[in-house]
Each structure stands twice: as structure tokens, then as C-alpha cells.
Amino acid sequence: MKGHNSGNESDHVTTMADEVTRAHSAGEGGDTIFGKIIRKEIPADIIYEDEQCLAFQDINPQAPVHFLVIPKKPIPQLSKAQDGDEQLLGHLMIVARKCAEKQGIADSGFRMVVNDGRHGAQSVYHVHLHIFGGRQMSWPPG
């Protein structure tokens, strides 16, 4: 089944090399796929929405539970966030916790990841939190 992960690190549908390749070809600026999801121009499996953010299932899950939390405000990278974005960025983390509870992974634990820039393997230049759960995560992650 495409997108299914049996829990083994080697079973990833998208490899880290794939993400790095996407990150190296991604460009900052302009509209992104996340902007289209926010405007409902393309479908997404939305699990949460409020006036500040949106959470939806990842289309290529890397864990049994894998969703994204994105701000509606287009911030291209965490490293380019402004001091005035503090409340919004904190709100994203609270929404991630609420969604983790709703998805049944809050009690067992989950991983939250923000990829930033080329070396951080950011492939979409719109800040987003990846939330992974439903299996034991390994360390180190990268």
C-alpha cells in the first residue's frame, strides 16, 4: 500500500535522499502547495482548522500517524520568522498537541520536526510542523 510504513526505518516510501533532492530544487517565494490547500484550491485530509492555522494528513506518511500543521500566514522559513510571529508559532505547537490527542498518539508520544532551508531539507517554503507518531522513533533522527 503506497504511503504505508510498517514501522521499520528502512521501509520509508520517501527516503531522506528524496527529501534532500526536493529541498535542493525548491525555491523560496511565490505561491506554494500549502497556499493552495489553505485556499481550498486542492484537496487535503484536514483534521483541524481555525483562523490562524490548518492541520492535515501528510500525503506521503513516514509513520503510522503523520500530519502537518501550517500557519495561514505565509512565513517561508522558521529562520525568517519575525518577533511578531511568536504567538502564531506557539499556537502551531498547541494545535499540534491537540491534533496528536485527536489522532491518539499524545499519550505514547510523538515527534515534531521543522525543516528549515536547504540543509534542513525544507522542500516547501511555507513554515510547517511535521508530527510523526504511532511507532517508536529512532535517534539520532538525521
mmCIF file of C-alpha atoms in Angstrom:
data_model
loop_
_atom_site.group_PDB
_atom_site.id
_atom_site.type_symbol
_atom_site.label_atom_id
_atom_site.label_comp_id
_atom_site.label_asym_id
_atom_site.label_seq_id
_atom_site.Cartn_x
_atom_site.Cartn_y
_atom_site.Cartn_z
ATOM 1 C CA MET A 1 0.000 0.000 0.000
ATOM 2 C CA LYS A 2 1.531 3.289 -1.079
ATOM 3 C CA GLY A 3 2.388 5.577 1.810
ATOM 4 C CA HIS A 4 2.127 2.802 4.407
ATOM 5 C CA ASN A 5 5.010 2.351 6.793
ATOM 6 C CA SER A 6 5.454 -0.913 8.657
ATOM 7 C CA GLY A 7 7.436 0.806 11.378
ATOM 8 C CA ASN A 8 10.875 -0.067 10.056
ATOM 9 C CA GLU A 9 13.154 2.858 9.324
ATOM 10 C CA SER A 10 14.182 1.235 6.011
ATOM 11 C CA ASP A 11 10.560 0.984 4.803
ATOM 12 C CA HIS A 12 10.123 4.725 4.157
ATOM 13 C CA VAL A 13 8.342 5.427 0.895
ATOM 14 C CA THR A 14 10.193 8.731 0.593
ATOM 15 C CA THR A 15 13.825 8.484 1.552
ATOM 16 C CA MET A 16 15.887 11.201 3.162
ATOM 17 C CA ALA A 17 17.766 11.453 -0.152
ATOM 18 C CA ASP A 18 14.442 12.189 -1.908
ATOM 19 C CA GLU A 19 13.682 14.969 0.569
ATOM 20 C CA VAL A 20 17.168 16.435 0.198
ATOM 21 C CA THR A 21 16.787 16.393 -3.598
ATOM 22 C CA ARG A 22 13.439 18.181 -3.297
ATOM 23 C CA ALA A 23 14.949 20.698 -0.877
ATOM 24 C CA HIS A 24 17.790 21.481 -3.261
ATOM 25 C CA SER A 25 15.360 22.111 -6.112
ATOM 26 C CA ALA A 26 12.776 24.028 -4.045
ATOM 27 C CA GLY A 27 12.749 27.761 -4.273
ATOM 28 C CA GLU A 28 11.598 30.376 -1.835
ATOM 29 C CA GLY A 29 8.980 32.866 -2.873
ATOM 30 C CA GLY A 30 5.703 32.753 -4.678
ATOM 31 C CA ASP A 31 2.734 30.532 -4.060
ATOM 32 C CA THR A 32 3.157 27.044 -2.628
ATOM 33 C CA ILE A 33 1.071 23.899 -2.492
ATOM 34 C CA PHE A 34 0.214 24.882 1.098
ATOM 35 C CA GLY A 35 -1.249 28.186 -0.093
ATOM 36 C CA LYS A 36 -3.478 26.216 -2.454
ATOM 37 C CA ILE A 37 -4.560 23.908 0.385
ATOM 38 C CA ILE A 38 -5.344 26.907 2.627
ATOM 39 C CA ARG A 39 -7.489 28.439 -0.148
ATOM 40 C CA LYS A 40 -9.143 25.019 -0.752
ATOM 41 C CA GLU A 41 -7.961 25.014 -4.371
ATOM 42 C CA ILE A 42 -6.642 21.475 -3.950
ATOM 43 C CA PRO A 43 -7.965 18.787 -1.606
ATOM 44 C CA ALA A 44 -6.403 17.763 1.683
ATOM 45 C CA ASP A 45 -7.490 15.499 4.535
ATOM 46 C CA ILE A 46 -7.958 18.353 7.026
ATOM 47 C CA ILE A 47 -8.019 17.367 10.701
ATOM 48 C CA TYR A 48 -8.097 20.872 12.238
ATOM 49 C CA GLU A 49 -8.689 24.441 11.118
ATOM 50 C CA ASP A 50 -9.049 27.797 12.831
ATOM 51 C CA GLU A 51 -8.466 31.422 11.820
ATOM 52 C CA GLN A 52 -4.675 31.091 12.232
ATOM 53 C CA CYS A 53 -3.738 27.626 11.013
ATOM 54 C CA LEU A 54 -4.615 24.368 9.348
ATOM 55 C CA ALA A 55 -3.625 20.757 10.105
ATOM 56 C CA PHE A 56 -3.909 17.933 7.591
ATOM 57 C CA GLN A 57 -2.662 14.409 6.917
ATOM 58 C CA ASP A 58 0.620 14.145 5.020
ATOM 59 C CA ILE A 59 0.111 12.758 1.501
ATOM 60 C CA ASN A 60 3.232 10.590 1.846
ATOM 61 C CA PRO A 61 3.236 9.487 5.501
ATOM 62 C CA GLN A 62 6.549 8.497 7.027
ATOM 63 C CA ALA A 63 4.981 6.994 10.173
ATOM 64 C CA PRO A 64 1.626 5.380 11.009
ATOM 65 C CA VAL A 65 0.456 8.872 12.012
ATOM 66 C CA HIS A 66 1.973 11.793 10.078
ATOM 67 C CA PHE A 67 0.280 15.146 9.788
ATOM 68 C CA LEU A 68 1.318 18.735 9.124
ATOM 69 C CA VAL A 69 0.384 21.929 10.942
ATOM 70 C CA ILE A 70 0.772 25.115 8.897
ATOM 71 C CA PRO A 71 0.064 28.778 9.563
ATOM 72 C CA LYS A 72 -2.337 30.526 7.206
ATOM 73 C CA LYS A 73 0.092 33.442 7.206
ATOM 74 C CA PRO A 74 2.771 32.675 4.587
ATOM 75 C CA ILE A 75 6.055 32.556 6.517
ATOM 76 C CA PRO A 76 8.613 30.981 4.146
ATOM 77 C CA GLN A 77 11.070 29.663 6.754
ATOM 78 C CA LEU A 78 11.319 29.496 10.523
ATOM 79 C CA SER A 79 14.647 31.318 10.257
ATOM 80 C CA LYS A 80 12.812 34.216 8.583
ATOM 81 C CA ALA A 81 10.009 34.471 11.151
ATOM 82 C CA GLN A 82 9.655 37.858 12.842
ATOM 83 C CA ASP A 83 9.332 38.647 16.545
ATOM 84 C CA GLY A 84 5.670 39.431 15.864
ATOM 85 C CA ASP A 85 5.127 35.790 14.796
ATOM 86 C CA GLU A 86 5.800 34.498 18.316
ATOM 87 C CA GLN A 87 2.134 33.980 19.245
ATOM 88 C CA LEU A 88 1.361 32.288 15.921
ATOM 89 C CA LEU A 89 4.333 29.915 16.159
ATOM 90 C CA GLY A 90 3.365 28.973 19.717
ATOM 91 C CA HIS A 91 -0.207 28.420 18.555
ATOM 92 C CA LEU A 92 1.035 25.927 15.939
ATOM 93 C CA MET A 93 2.613 23.843 18.703
ATOM 94 C CA ILE A 94 -0.564 23.888 20.810
ATOM 95 C CA VAL A 95 -2.602 22.838 17.768
ATOM 96 C CA ALA A 96 -0.070 20.041 17.134
ATOM 97 C CA ARG A 97 -0.676 18.781 20.678
ATOM 98 C CA LYS A 98 -4.463 18.954 20.254
ATOM 99 C CA CYS A 99 -4.259 17.060 16.958
ATOM 100 C CA ALA A 100 -1.913 14.472 18.487
ATOM 101 C CA GLU A 101 -4.558 13.878 21.159
ATOM 102 C CA LYS A 102 -7.276 13.603 18.492
ATOM 103 C CA GLN A 103 -5.107 11.152 16.495
ATOM 104 C CA GLY A 104 -4.493 9.003 19.600
ATOM 105 C CA ILE A 105 -0.719 9.492 19.848
ATOM 106 C CA ALA A 106 -0.392 12.050 22.651
ATOM 107 C CA ASP A 107 -0.108 9.515 25.484
ATOM 108 C CA SER A 108 2.531 7.331 23.816
ATOM 109 C CA GLY A 109 4.489 10.287 22.432
ATOM 110 C CA PHE A 110 5.240 11.841 19.083
ATOM 111 C CA ARG A 111 7.962 13.695 17.222
ATOM 112 C CA MET A 112 7.655 17.268 15.960
ATOM 113 C CA VAL A 113 10.005 18.380 13.173
ATOM 114 C CA VAL A 114 10.550 21.701 11.402
ATOM 115 C CA ASN A 115 12.795 21.569 8.337
ATOM 116 C CA ASP A 116 14.426 24.935 7.648
ATOM 117 C CA GLY A 117 16.242 25.837 4.453
ATOM 118 C CA ARG A 118 18.264 23.756 2.062
ATOM 119 C CA HIS A 119 20.464 21.980 4.619
ATOM 120 C CA GLY A 120 17.394 21.348 6.763
ATOM 121 C CA ALA A 121 15.762 19.568 3.783
ATOM 122 C CA GLN A 122 12.880 22.064 3.550
ATOM 123 C CA SER A 123 11.003 21.186 0.362
ATOM 124 C CA VAL A 124 8.042 23.597 0.686
ATOM 125 C CA TYR A 125 8.868 27.197 1.565
ATOM 126 C CA HIS A 126 5.950 27.767 3.920
ATOM 127 C CA VAL A 127 6.656 27.044 7.598
ATOM 128 C CA HIS A 128 5.168 23.721 8.643
ATOM 129 C CA LEU A 129 5.395 21.311 11.543
ATOM 130 C CA HIS A 130 5.632 17.610 10.770
ATOM 131 C CA ILE A 131 4.095 15.464 13.521
ATOM 132 C CA PHE A 132 5.070 11.780 13.498
ATOM 133 C CA GLY A 133 3.684 9.102 15.809
ATOM 134 C CA GLY A 134 2.232 5.656 16.161
ATOM 135 C CA ARG A 135 5.595 3.884 16.438
ATOM 136 C CA GLN A 136 8.890 4.131 18.287
ATOM 137 C CA MET A 137 11.052 6.852 16.772
ATOM 138 C CA SER A 138 14.796 6.291 16.472
ATOM 139 C CA TRP A 139 17.664 8.584 17.465
ATOM 140 C CA PRO A 140 19.541 10.364 16.045
ATOM 141 C CA PRO A 141 16.922 11.473 13.524
ATOM 142 C CA GLY A 142 19.168 12.694 10.709
#
